[in-house]
Amino acid sequence: MIHINAPVRVRFAPSPTGFLHIGGVRTVIFNWLFARHYGGQFILRIEDTDEKRYVAGAAEDILESLRWVGVDWDEGPDIGGPHEPYVQSLRSELGIYQQYVDQLLLRGLAYKSFITSEEIEVMKAAAQERGLKSFRFRSRERDWSADQVAAAEAEGKPYTVRLKVPLSGTTSFHDLVRGGEAINVNNHDLYDIVLLKSSGMPVYHLAHLIDDHLMNITHVIRGEEWVSSTAYHVLLYQALGWDMPIYAHVPNILRQDGRGKLSKRKDDVATNRFWERGYLPEALFNYLALQGWSYDDHTEIMSRDELIERFTIDRVQSSPARWNPDKLKDMNGIYIRQMSADELTERLLPYLSQAGLINATPLPEERAYVRHLVPLIHERLEEMQEAPELLSFFFQPVEYPNPLLLIPKKMDMPGTIATLREAQSRLSELFIWDVPTIEASLRTLVDELGLKAGQLFGTIRVAITGRTVAPPLFETLEALGQDRSLDRMLAAIQTLEEASETM
Ligand code: GLU
């Protein structure tokens, strides 16, 4: 059992380089649950020091996606906090990072490097030619005298600042996810990373670390892809003389076929896509909490409060998780079924408006109509975006591109026309239009005509919906209303008559 010293402070520190990937949301959820479980704080920080990869609007999109998922933060770019600002480019402008770089330079733990990227490429190519598998770059200025550095600077050459990584020895850290196991890295296998670019902008390695320190972050819970950089971070903490946070690197999420990581390019994994497709944030949250963490070997459906209560880091696994969109869809269906019909109505209205089936601001009668229709699809809906397609015939006139679909098995065209006429006439005589009355009337007709129920109900289904598969028939007739149902049956009869003339 891992002992966690409260109070904890954790953070999610996205780079605004595009939409929020679903794997990022999983990392957020682990951080958030950890903070809430231990009664600590969850901080949001925007890491935008990579000007080349910066995408305008991405930070706003990330915040909006997080709000939709339902996580909140105690400090962040939009709400501020005691460690403002929470955006690294603003922090850089304030000179927050520079002072630490100056300290490292002064103490000989970092150095100015005037080498150009072209020169590095040449060195890399030469190393490859010599058969070196990996190129561990240590710049020549490591051992330059102050005079040499001053001379190069006087020439006005641009420079980066690099960490002077020890050439020998071992760097170790512990990772909570691997049961607190120690990870040891041979310093010889490292290289002198850039801390400050020639533009004066700090790189991730430096900026995140200074911020984690200044913001009193106790636990760094982040993706497994950072394990290989952690030794540099440890060396930087040592160089700055600061205590390290505790690390927990959470496992990757693999693609469904297990071939490689879930990818921004190849997979449909933008958080706002789940929103568009009609996933409930609570279902997505529940599903993502289980990507690399489990409570036991069988409990899956858990509310947010249950997850907060149950989330401990020792149950985060070190082996990769496997993305399973079908499972997520099933889970969404379960959450949809748990909802009341009133609530589902409200959640479906935007999807129906967007499909043009109802007004953008639904009228009271539209809302009431939708509320009436919801029970017809409530049981089988898995993504809310399916609703417009499932319900469209309730709002739009039906067509019969293939009139033969109206003809039931073992019946012919004239027989179908006669049957539909009779059914239409019977239904037109009903004074009460509800499921029991409609059902009684149609079942009597089945007996009278000596048909199979499936034959009569099948042709009426196609007549009123235009499809062979639709929600339960009597409920559909009731919801559609008597006039509309009768009109559609007449239209079907007419279509069959026209078809029989041309045949
Ligand atoms: N800005 C980094 C990223 O977007 C954060 C990594 C970390 O959590 O340390 O991946």
Short mmCIF file of C-alpha atoms and ligand atoms in Angstrom, two decimals:
data_model
loop_
_atom_site.label_atom_id
_atom_site.label_comp_id
_atom_site.label_asym_id
_atom_site.label_seq_id
_atom_site.Cartn_x
_atom_site.Cartn_y
_atom_site.Cartn_z
CA MET A 1 0.00 0.00 0.00
CA ILE A 2 1.40 3.35 -0.99
CA HIS A 3 1.16 6.05 1.62
CA ILE A 4 0.27 9.48 0.28
CA ASN A 5 1.10 12.49 2.39
CA ALA A 6 -1.69 15.01 2.22
CA PRO A 7 -2.18 17.80 1.27
CA VAL A 8 -1.49 16.97 -2.35
CA ARG A 9 -1.23 19.42 -5.22
CA VAL A 10 -1.31 18.11 -8.77
CA ARG A 11 -1.61 19.72 -12.15
CA PHE A 12 -2.56 19.18 -15.76
CA ALA A 13 -0.35 21.19 -18.05
CA PRO A 14 -1.50 20.91 -21.65
CA SER A 15 0.33 22.45 -24.57
CA PRO A 16 -2.06 24.30 -26.88
CA THR A 17 -0.94 22.49 -30.01
CA GLY A 18 -4.36 21.23 -31.13
CA PHE A 19 -7.56 19.72 -29.82
CA LEU A 20 -7.62 17.89 -26.51
CA HIS A 21 -6.90 14.22 -27.18
CA ILE A 22 -8.97 11.73 -25.23
CA GLY A 23 -5.75 10.29 -23.74
CA GLY A 24 -5.09 13.74 -22.26
CA VAL A 25 -8.51 13.68 -20.66
CA ARG A 26 -7.66 10.34 -19.07
CA THR A 27 -4.53 11.94 -17.55
CA VAL A 28 -6.63 14.87 -16.32
CA ILE A 29 -9.12 12.48 -14.75
CA PHE A 30 -6.41 10.60 -12.87
CA ASN A 31 -4.99 13.89 -11.57
CA TRP A 32 -8.39 15.23 -10.67
CA LEU A 33 -9.52 12.04 -8.90
CA PHE A 34 -6.22 11.93 -7.02
CA ALA A 35 -6.64 15.53 -5.87
CA ARG A 36 -10.26 15.05 -4.89
CA HIS A 37 -9.60 11.70 -3.19
CA TYR A 38 -6.93 13.19 -0.95
CA GLY A 39 -8.71 16.49 -0.47
CA GLY A 40 -5.96 18.35 -2.32
CA GLN A 41 -5.82 20.79 -5.20
CA PHE A 42 -5.87 20.40 -8.93
CA ILE A 43 -4.19 23.12 -10.98
CA LEU A 44 -4.46 23.86 -14.67
CA ARG A 45 -1.52 25.44 -16.45
CA ILE A 46 -1.04 26.22 -20.11
CA GLU A 47 2.38 25.30 -21.47
CA ASP A 48 2.69 27.38 -24.59
CA THR A 49 6.41 27.96 -24.91
CA ASP A 50 6.71 26.04 -28.17
CA GLU A 51 5.90 28.83 -30.63
CA LYS A 52 6.25 26.54 -33.63
CA ARG A 53 3.56 24.14 -32.52
CA TYR A 54 1.23 26.77 -31.07
CA VAL A 55 -2.31 26.66 -32.43
CA ALA A 56 -4.48 29.72 -31.87
CA GLY A 57 -7.70 28.90 -30.03
CA ALA A 58 -6.43 25.52 -28.82
CA ALA A 59 -6.15 26.62 -25.17
CA GLU A 60 -9.75 27.80 -25.14
CA ASP A 61 -10.84 24.54 -26.75
CA ILE A 62 -8.98 22.55 -24.11
CA LEU A 63 -10.61 24.45 -21.27
CA GLU A 64 -14.02 24.08 -22.83
CA SER A 65 -13.54 20.34 -23.34
CA LEU A 66 -12.46 19.93 -19.72
CA ARG A 67 -15.49 21.82 -18.48
CA TRP A 68 -17.69 19.61 -20.60
CA VAL A 69 -16.08 16.46 -19.17
CA GLY A 70 -16.92 17.87 -15.76
CA VAL A 71 -13.59 18.46 -14.09
CA ASP A 72 -13.00 21.68 -12.25
CA TRP A 73 -9.75 23.24 -11.20
CA ASP A 74 -8.74 25.17 -8.12
CA GLU A 75 -6.30 27.45 -9.87
CA GLY A 76 -5.92 28.12 -13.56
CA PRO A 77 -5.59 30.60 -16.40
CA ASP A 78 -9.24 31.59 -16.34
CA ILE A 79 -9.74 31.81 -12.58
CA GLY A 80 -6.28 32.83 -11.43
CA GLY A 81 -4.84 31.83 -8.09
CA PRO A 82 -1.91 32.50 -5.78
CA HIS A 83 0.67 31.57 -8.43
CA GLU A 84 -0.56 33.70 -11.30
CA PRO A 85 -0.21 33.77 -14.20
CA TYR A 86 -0.96 30.18 -15.23
CA VAL A 87 0.18 30.58 -18.82
CA GLN A 88 3.87 30.00 -19.44
CA SER A 89 4.37 32.58 -22.19
CA LEU A 90 3.13 35.22 -19.73
CA ARG A 91 5.39 33.83 -17.04
CA SER A 92 8.31 33.99 -19.43
CA GLU A 93 7.54 37.64 -20.17
CA LEU A 94 7.72 38.31 -16.45
CA GLY A 95 11.24 36.86 -16.40
CA ILE A 96 10.28 34.04 -14.07
CA TYR A 97 12.47 31.46 -15.81
CA GLN A 98 15.43 33.61 -16.75
CA GLN A 99 16.59 34.14 -13.17
CA TYR A 100 16.99 30.40 -12.62
CA VAL A 101 18.86 30.01 -15.90
CA ASP A 102 21.21 32.79 -14.78
CA GLN A 103 21.82 30.93 -11.53
CA LEU A 104 22.63 27.70 -13.34
CA LEU A 105 24.99 29.52 -15.70
CA LEU A 106 26.70 31.25 -12.85
CA ARG A 107 27.25 27.99 -11.03
CA GLY A 108 28.55 26.24 -14.15
CA LEU A 109 25.65 23.79 -14.21
CA ALA A 110 24.43 25.01 -17.56
CA TYR A 111 26.26 26.62 -20.45
CA LYS A 112 25.70 28.84 -23.43
CA SER A 113 25.95 26.95 -26.67
CA PHE A 114 26.62 28.76 -29.93
CA ILE A 115 26.48 25.71 -32.10
CA THR A 116 23.89 25.87 -34.87
CA SER A 117 21.34 23.20 -35.62
CA GLU A 118 23.00 22.67 -39.02
CA GLU A 119 26.29 21.89 -37.29
CA ILE A 120 24.52 19.45 -35.02
CA GLU A 121 23.00 17.71 -38.04
CA VAL A 122 26.43 17.29 -39.56
CA MET A 123 27.76 15.83 -36.31
CA LYS A 124 24.80 13.48 -36.11
CA ALA A 125 25.36 12.24 -39.65
CA ALA A 126 29.05 11.69 -38.94
CA ALA A 127 28.19 9.73 -35.79
CA GLN A 128 25.79 7.58 -37.78
CA GLU A 129 28.47 6.91 -40.34
CA ARG A 130 30.77 5.76 -37.56
CA GLY A 131 28.03 3.28 -36.65
CA LEU A 132 26.94 4.93 -33.37
CA LYS A 133 23.40 3.84 -32.58
CA SER A 134 22.37 6.90 -30.64
CA PHE A 135 23.84 10.33 -30.78
CA ARG A 136 24.36 11.77 -27.31
CA PHE A 137 25.08 15.35 -27.93
CA ARG A 138 27.45 17.21 -25.62
CA SER A 139 28.43 20.53 -27.02
CA ARG A 140 32.01 21.72 -27.23
CA GLU A 141 31.22 24.81 -25.13
CA ARG A 142 30.76 22.60 -22.04
CA ASP A 143 34.39 23.20 -21.23
CA TRP A 144 34.87 26.67 -22.62
CA SER A 145 36.46 29.31 -20.47
CA ALA A 146 34.54 32.46 -19.53
CA ASP A 147 36.67 34.35 -22.02
CA GLN A 148 35.77 32.05 -24.88
CA VAL A 149 32.10 32.44 -24.09
CA ALA A 150 32.42 36.21 -23.80
CA ALA A 151 34.21 36.37 -27.15
CA ALA A 152 31.49 34.38 -28.92
CA GLU A 153 28.84 36.54 -27.32
CA ALA A 154 30.65 39.68 -28.39
CA GLU A 155 30.37 38.50 -31.96
CA GLY A 156 26.62 38.62 -31.47
CA LYS A 157 26.16 34.92 -32.15
CA PRO A 158 22.80 33.52 -31.07
CA TYR A 159 22.96 30.88 -28.40
CA THR A 160 20.89 28.35 -26.53
CA VAL A 161 21.44 27.43 -22.91
CA ARG A 162 22.05 23.73 -22.30
CA LEU A 163 22.12 21.67 -19.15
CA LYS A 164 25.56 20.34 -18.34
CA VAL A 165 24.59 16.72 -17.82
CA PRO A 166 27.18 14.67 -15.89
CA LEU A 167 29.15 12.32 -18.11
CA SER A 168 29.17 9.46 -15.64
CA GLY A 169 27.18 8.16 -12.69
CA THR A 170 23.54 7.20 -12.46
CA THR A 171 20.34 9.20 -12.10
CA SER A 172 17.49 7.54 -10.23
CA PHE A 173 13.90 8.26 -9.45
CA HIS A 174 10.92 6.34 -8.17
CA ASP A 175 7.64 5.92 -9.91
CA LEU A 176 4.47 5.39 -7.92
CA VAL A 177 2.78 3.56 -10.78
CA ARG A 178 5.46 0.94 -10.87
CA GLY A 179 4.85 0.18 -7.23
CA GLY A 180 7.35 2.80 -6.17
CA GLU A 181 10.03 0.97 -8.13
CA ALA A 182 13.33 2.78 -8.79
CA ILE A 183 14.24 3.66 -12.34
CA ASN A 184 17.96 4.09 -12.91
CA VAL A 185 19.46 5.84 -15.88
CA ASN A 186 23.09 5.86 -16.82
CA ASN A 187 24.16 9.49 -17.28
CA HIS A 188 26.43 8.41 -20.06
CA ASP A 189 23.30 7.65 -22.08
CA LEU A 190 21.95 11.18 -21.74
CA TYR A 191 22.82 14.34 -23.63
CA ASP A 192 22.96 18.04 -22.89
CA ILE A 193 19.37 19.15 -23.35
CA VAL A 194 18.45 22.70 -24.31
CA LEU A 195 16.88 24.67 -21.47
CA LEU A 196 16.49 28.04 -23.14
CA LYS A 197 16.09 28.57 -26.86
CA SER A 198 17.95 31.29 -28.72
CA SER A 199 14.69 33.27 -28.73
CA GLY A 200 14.94 33.36 -24.94
CA MET A 201 11.93 31.08 -24.58
CA PRO A 202 12.38 28.23 -22.09
CA VAL A 203 11.71 24.71 -23.33
CA TYR A 204 9.26 22.37 -21.65
CA HIS A 205 11.90 20.62 -19.52
CA LEU A 206 12.86 23.81 -17.78
CA ALA A 207 9.59 25.71 -17.68
CA HIS A 208 7.37 22.91 -16.37
CA LEU A 209 9.87 22.09 -13.69
CA ILE A 210 10.26 25.63 -12.41
CA ASP A 211 6.50 26.01 -12.41
CA ASP A 212 5.92 22.70 -10.66
CA HIS A 213 8.35 23.85 -7.99
CA LEU A 214 6.97 27.39 -7.62
CA MET A 215 3.41 26.09 -7.62
CA ASN A 216 4.23 23.55 -4.89
CA ILE A 217 3.21 20.55 -6.95
CA THR A 218 3.62 17.44 -4.83
CA HIS A 219 2.86 14.71 -7.40
CA VAL A 220 3.51 14.77 -11.11
CA ILE A 221 0.99 12.44 -12.70
CA ARG A 222 1.59 12.42 -16.44
CA GLY A 223 1.79 10.22 -19.51
CA GLU A 224 4.27 7.42 -19.79
CA GLU A 225 5.95 9.13 -22.73
CA TRP A 226 7.70 11.38 -20.20
CA VAL A 227 9.51 8.57 -18.39
CA SER A 228 12.43 8.85 -20.76
CA SER A 229 12.83 12.57 -19.97
CA THR A 230 12.47 12.25 -16.23
CA ALA A 231 16.18 11.69 -15.60
CA TYR A 232 16.83 15.17 -17.03
CA HIS A 233 14.22 16.59 -14.72
CA VAL A 234 15.83 14.89 -11.75
CA LEU A 235 19.21 16.35 -12.74
CA LEU A 236 17.64 19.77 -13.06
CA TYR A 237 16.05 19.53 -9.61
CA GLN A 238 19.44 18.59 -8.24
CA ALA A 239 21.12 21.47 -10.08
CA LEU A 240 18.58 23.92 -8.71
CA GLY A 241 18.81 22.40 -5.24
CA TRP A 242 15.08 21.74 -5.00
CA ASP A 243 13.12 18.78 -3.64
CA MET A 244 11.58 16.65 -6.31
CA PRO A 245 7.90 15.94 -6.62
CA ILE A 246 6.76 12.33 -6.61
CA TYR A 247 6.33 10.87 -10.08
CA ALA A 248 3.54 8.68 -11.36
CA HIS A 249 3.66 7.93 -15.07
CA VAL A 250 0.37 6.58 -16.27
CA PRO A 251 0.26 3.92 -18.99
CA ASN A 252 -0.35 4.61 -22.64
CA ILE A 253 -3.65 3.87 -24.26
CA LEU A 254 -3.15 1.54 -27.21
CA ARG A 255 -5.31 1.50 -30.30
CA GLN A 256 -8.10 -1.04 -30.40
CA ASP A 257 -6.05 -3.50 -32.44
CA GLY A 258 -3.15 -3.09 -30.01
CA ARG A 259 -0.92 -1.75 -32.75
CA GLY A 260 0.65 1.36 -31.36
CA LYS A 261 -0.68 4.22 -29.29
CA LEU A 262 -4.01 5.86 -29.87
CA SER A 263 -3.18 8.51 -32.39
CA LYS A 264 -4.38 12.04 -32.95
CA ARG A 265 -4.04 11.58 -36.67
CA LYS A 266 -5.46 8.12 -37.23
CA ASP A 267 -8.16 7.80 -34.59
CA ASP A 268 -11.33 9.68 -33.83
CA VAL A 269 -10.08 10.88 -30.45
CA ALA A 270 -10.71 14.63 -30.20
CA THR A 271 -12.69 15.23 -27.04
CA ASN A 272 -15.17 17.51 -28.78
CA ARG A 273 -15.99 14.69 -31.22
CA PHE A 274 -17.44 12.70 -28.33
CA TRP A 275 -19.48 15.71 -27.45
CA GLU A 276 -20.72 16.00 -31.04
CA ARG A 277 -21.54 12.31 -31.26
CA GLY A 278 -23.63 12.48 -28.16
CA TYR A 279 -21.60 10.91 -25.44
CA LEU A 280 -22.62 11.81 -21.95
CA PRO A 281 -19.71 13.36 -20.10
CA GLU A 282 -20.43 11.14 -17.10
CA ALA A 283 -20.16 8.00 -19.28
CA LEU A 284 -16.95 9.17 -20.91
CA PHE A 285 -15.54 10.08 -17.50
CA ASN A 286 -16.37 6.64 -16.12
CA TYR A 287 -14.92 4.88 -19.17
CA LEU A 288 -11.70 6.89 -19.13
CA ALA A 289 -11.19 6.35 -15.41
CA LEU A 290 -10.93 2.65 -16.28
CA GLN A 291 -8.26 3.14 -18.93
CA GLY A 292 -5.31 2.04 -16.85
CA TRP A 293 -6.99 1.97 -13.46
CA SER A 294 -9.43 -0.44 -11.88
CA TYR A 295 -11.23 -0.67 -8.59
CA ASP A 296 -11.45 -4.44 -8.59
CA ASP A 297 -11.75 -6.99 -11.34
CA HIS A 298 -15.44 -6.51 -12.05
CA THR A 299 -16.92 -3.15 -11.01
CA GLU A 300 -17.29 -0.89 -14.00
CA ILE A 301 -20.17 1.51 -13.61
CA MET A 302 -19.17 4.07 -11.01
CA SER A 303 -20.42 7.55 -10.36
CA ARG A 304 -18.02 10.44 -10.03
CA ASP A 305 -18.37 10.37 -6.24
CA GLU A 306 -17.68 6.66 -6.11
CA LEU A 307 -14.63 7.13 -8.29
CA ILE A 308 -13.34 9.89 -6.03
CA GLU A 309 -13.77 7.69 -3.03
CA ARG A 310 -12.16 4.66 -4.66
CA PHE A 311 -9.34 6.14 -6.71
CA THR A 312 -5.92 5.24 -5.37
CA ILE A 313 -2.72 5.40 -7.35
CA ASP A 314 -1.60 1.90 -6.40
CA ARG A 315 -4.36 0.52 -8.58
CA VAL A 316 -3.07 2.33 -11.64
CA GLN A 317 -1.52 -0.36 -13.79
CA SER A 318 1.84 -0.08 -15.51
CA SER A 319 0.83 -2.11 -18.58
CA PRO A 320 -0.87 -0.19 -21.37
CA ALA A 321 -4.62 0.23 -21.56
CA ARG A 322 -6.55 -0.76 -24.67
CA TRP A 323 -9.02 1.59 -26.34
CA ASN A 324 -12.37 -0.03 -26.94
CA PRO A 325 -14.92 2.26 -28.60
CA ASP A 326 -17.62 -0.45 -28.51
CA LYS A 327 -17.29 -0.73 -24.78
CA LEU A 328 -17.49 3.04 -24.44
CA LYS A 329 -20.61 3.03 -26.57
CA ASP A 330 -22.20 0.32 -24.42
CA MET A 331 -21.38 2.31 -21.33
CA ASN A 332 -22.93 5.39 -22.85
CA GLY A 333 -26.07 3.35 -23.52
CA ILE A 334 -26.14 2.31 -19.87
CA TYR A 335 -25.88 5.93 -18.72
CA ILE A 336 -28.58 6.97 -21.19
CA ARG A 337 -30.92 4.29 -19.85
CA GLN A 338 -30.29 5.49 -16.29
CA MET A 339 -31.56 8.92 -17.24
CA SER A 340 -35.16 10.02 -16.89
CA ALA A 341 -37.13 10.58 -20.11
CA ASP A 342 -37.40 14.28 -19.23
CA GLU A 343 -33.67 14.61 -18.92
CA LEU A 344 -32.98 12.70 -22.12
CA THR A 345 -35.48 14.94 -23.92
CA GLU A 346 -33.52 18.01 -22.88
CA ARG A 347 -30.23 16.44 -23.95
CA LEU A 348 -31.62 15.37 -27.33
CA LEU A 349 -33.14 18.72 -28.32
CA PRO A 350 -29.83 20.21 -29.56
CA TYR A 351 -29.18 17.17 -31.77
CA LEU A 352 -32.65 17.38 -33.29
CA SER A 353 -32.31 21.13 -33.84
CA GLN A 354 -28.96 20.66 -35.47
CA ALA A 355 -30.42 18.08 -37.83
CA GLY A 356 -33.11 20.63 -38.77
CA LEU A 357 -35.96 18.53 -37.38
CA ILE A 358 -37.04 21.17 -34.88
CA ASN A 359 -36.36 24.86 -34.33
CA ALA A 360 -33.02 26.02 -32.98
CA THR A 361 -34.95 27.27 -29.96
CA PRO A 362 -37.50 24.49 -29.62
CA LEU A 363 -41.13 25.55 -29.41
CA PRO A 364 -43.11 24.21 -26.43
CA GLU A 365 -45.07 21.88 -28.73
CA GLU A 366 -41.85 20.57 -30.26
CA ARG A 367 -40.44 19.88 -26.83
CA ALA A 368 -43.64 18.07 -25.86
CA TYR A 369 -43.59 16.04 -29.09
CA VAL A 370 -39.97 15.01 -28.50
CA ARG A 371 -40.80 14.08 -24.90
CA HIS A 372 -43.50 11.84 -26.31
CA LEU A 373 -41.06 10.18 -28.70
CA VAL A 374 -38.23 9.63 -26.24
CA PRO A 375 -39.62 6.39 -24.73
CA LEU A 376 -39.60 4.87 -28.22
CA ILE A 377 -35.83 5.06 -28.51
CA HIS A 378 -34.68 5.36 -24.91
CA GLU A 379 -33.80 1.68 -24.57
CA ARG A 380 -31.66 1.34 -27.64
CA LEU A 381 -29.97 4.68 -28.00
CA GLU A 382 -26.19 4.47 -27.59
CA GLU A 383 -24.97 7.78 -29.04
CA MET A 384 -27.28 10.77 -28.94
CA GLN A 385 -26.35 11.64 -32.50
CA GLU A 386 -28.34 8.55 -33.55
CA ALA A 387 -31.59 10.18 -32.44
CA PRO A 388 -32.26 12.40 -35.51
CA GLU A 389 -31.92 9.43 -37.83
CA LEU A 390 -34.07 7.18 -35.62
CA LEU A 391 -36.77 9.82 -35.27
CA SER A 392 -36.66 11.71 -38.55
CA PHE A 393 -39.84 10.11 -39.93
CA PHE A 394 -41.79 11.62 -37.07
CA PHE A 395 -40.90 15.07 -38.36
CA GLN A 396 -40.61 14.64 -42.10
CA PRO A 397 -42.95 13.18 -44.71
CA VAL A 398 -42.11 9.59 -45.63
CA GLU A 399 -41.28 8.36 -49.07
CA TYR A 400 -41.30 4.90 -50.56
CA PRO A 401 -38.40 4.71 -52.99
CA ASN A 402 -38.94 0.94 -53.09
CA PRO A 403 -42.73 0.32 -52.91
CA LEU A 404 -42.15 -3.42 -52.90
CA LEU A 405 -41.04 -3.09 -49.27
CA LEU A 406 -44.67 -2.41 -48.44
CA ILE A 407 -45.63 -5.90 -49.60
CA PRO A 408 -45.35 -8.43 -46.78
CA LYS A 409 -44.03 -11.95 -47.21
CA LYS A 410 -46.42 -14.34 -48.94
CA MET A 411 -48.69 -11.49 -50.09
CA ASP A 412 -49.09 -9.79 -53.44
CA MET A 413 -49.67 -6.22 -54.52
CA PRO A 414 -53.50 -6.29 -54.75
CA GLY A 415 -53.76 -8.13 -51.43
CA THR A 416 -51.52 -5.56 -49.75
CA ILE A 417 -53.54 -2.66 -51.16
CA ALA A 418 -56.78 -4.21 -49.91
CA THR A 419 -55.26 -4.93 -46.50
CA LEU A 420 -53.90 -1.43 -46.07
CA ARG A 421 -57.25 0.06 -47.13
CA GLU A 422 -59.06 -2.00 -44.55
CA ALA A 423 -56.57 -1.11 -41.85
CA GLN A 424 -56.73 2.56 -42.74
CA SER A 425 -60.49 2.52 -42.57
CA ARG A 426 -60.54 0.72 -39.20
CA LEU A 427 -58.06 3.09 -37.69
CA SER A 428 -59.99 6.07 -38.99
CA GLU A 429 -62.97 4.91 -36.95
CA LEU A 430 -61.15 5.03 -33.62
CA PHE A 431 -62.22 7.77 -31.24
CA ILE A 432 -59.51 7.07 -28.78
CA TRP A 433 -55.98 7.09 -30.12
CA ASP A 434 -53.82 5.26 -27.67
CA VAL A 435 -51.72 2.11 -27.66
CA PRO A 436 -54.32 -0.33 -26.22
CA THR A 437 -57.08 0.84 -28.56
CA ILE A 438 -54.87 0.79 -31.65
CA GLU A 439 -53.50 -2.61 -30.73
CA ALA A 440 -56.93 -4.13 -30.06
CA SER A 441 -58.26 -2.83 -33.34
CA LEU A 442 -55.35 -4.13 -35.41
CA ARG A 443 -55.25 -7.52 -33.70
CA THR A 444 -58.96 -7.99 -34.40
CA LEU A 445 -58.28 -7.14 -38.02
CA VAL A 446 -55.47 -9.72 -38.20
CA ASP A 447 -57.95 -12.41 -37.13
CA GLU A 448 -60.69 -11.22 -39.42
CA LEU A 449 -58.44 -11.14 -42.45
CA GLY A 450 -56.80 -14.44 -41.58
CA LEU A 451 -53.35 -12.88 -41.76
CA LYS A 452 -50.26 -13.32 -39.66
CA ALA A 453 -49.70 -10.41 -37.27
CA GLY A 454 -46.29 -9.81 -38.85
CA GLN A 455 -47.86 -9.36 -42.29
CA LEU A 456 -50.29 -6.65 -41.25
CA PHE A 457 -48.01 -4.90 -38.82
CA GLY A 458 -45.12 -5.05 -41.29
CA THR A 459 -46.96 -3.28 -44.08
CA ILE A 460 -48.34 -0.63 -41.72
CA ARG A 461 -44.85 -0.08 -40.31
CA VAL A 462 -43.40 0.60 -43.73
CA ALA A 463 -46.41 2.75 -44.65
CA ILE A 464 -46.09 5.06 -41.67
CA THR A 465 -42.32 5.13 -41.23
CA GLY A 466 -40.94 4.40 -44.70
CA ARG A 467 -38.68 1.77 -43.10
CA THR A 468 -38.74 -1.89 -42.28
CA VAL A 469 -37.03 -1.38 -38.95
CA ALA A 470 -38.54 1.21 -36.62
CA PRO A 471 -39.63 1.58 -33.00
CA PRO A 472 -42.57 -0.55 -31.73
CA LEU A 473 -45.55 -0.15 -34.06
CA PHE A 474 -48.47 0.77 -31.76
CA GLU A 475 -46.40 3.25 -29.82
CA THR A 476 -45.20 4.75 -33.08
CA LEU A 477 -48.77 5.10 -34.38
CA GLU A 478 -49.83 6.71 -31.14
CA ALA A 479 -46.93 9.15 -31.09
CA LEU A 480 -47.36 10.05 -34.74
CA GLY A 481 -51.02 10.87 -34.17
CA GLN A 482 -54.13 9.67 -35.93
CA ASP A 483 -54.22 12.17 -38.81
CA ARG A 484 -50.62 11.76 -39.80
CA SER A 485 -50.82 7.97 -39.54
CA LEU A 486 -53.94 7.79 -41.72
CA ASP A 487 -52.48 10.18 -44.31
CA ARG A 488 -49.33 8.12 -44.57
CA MET A 489 -51.29 4.93 -45.05
CA LEU A 490 -53.23 6.59 -47.87
CA ALA A 491 -49.98 7.74 -49.44
CA ALA A 492 -48.66 4.17 -49.27
CA ILE A 493 -51.82 2.81 -50.90
CA GLN A 494 -51.51 5.39 -53.65
CA THR A 495 -47.86 4.53 -54.22
CA LEU A 496 -48.74 0.85 -54.56
CA GLU A 497 -51.55 1.63 -56.97
CA GLU A 498 -49.26 3.71 -59.15
CA ALA A 499 -46.65 0.97 -59.02
CA SER A 500 -49.15 -1.68 -60.04
CA GLU A 501 -50.18 0.40 -63.08
CA THR A 502 -46.64 0.60 -64.33
CA MET A 503 -45.87 -3.05 -63.74
N1 GLU B 1 2.99 20.27 -21.63
C1 GLU B 1 3.23 18.86 -21.51
C2 GLU B 1 2.33 18.13 -22.49
O1 GLU B 1 1.42 18.72 -23.03
C3 GLU B 1 2.93 18.42 -20.10
C4 GLU B 1 3.63 17.19 -19.68
C5 GLU B 1 3.63 17.07 -18.15
O2 GLU B 1 2.56 16.81 -17.60
O3 GLU B 1 4.66 17.25 -17.52
O4 GLU B 1 2.49 16.97 -22.76
#
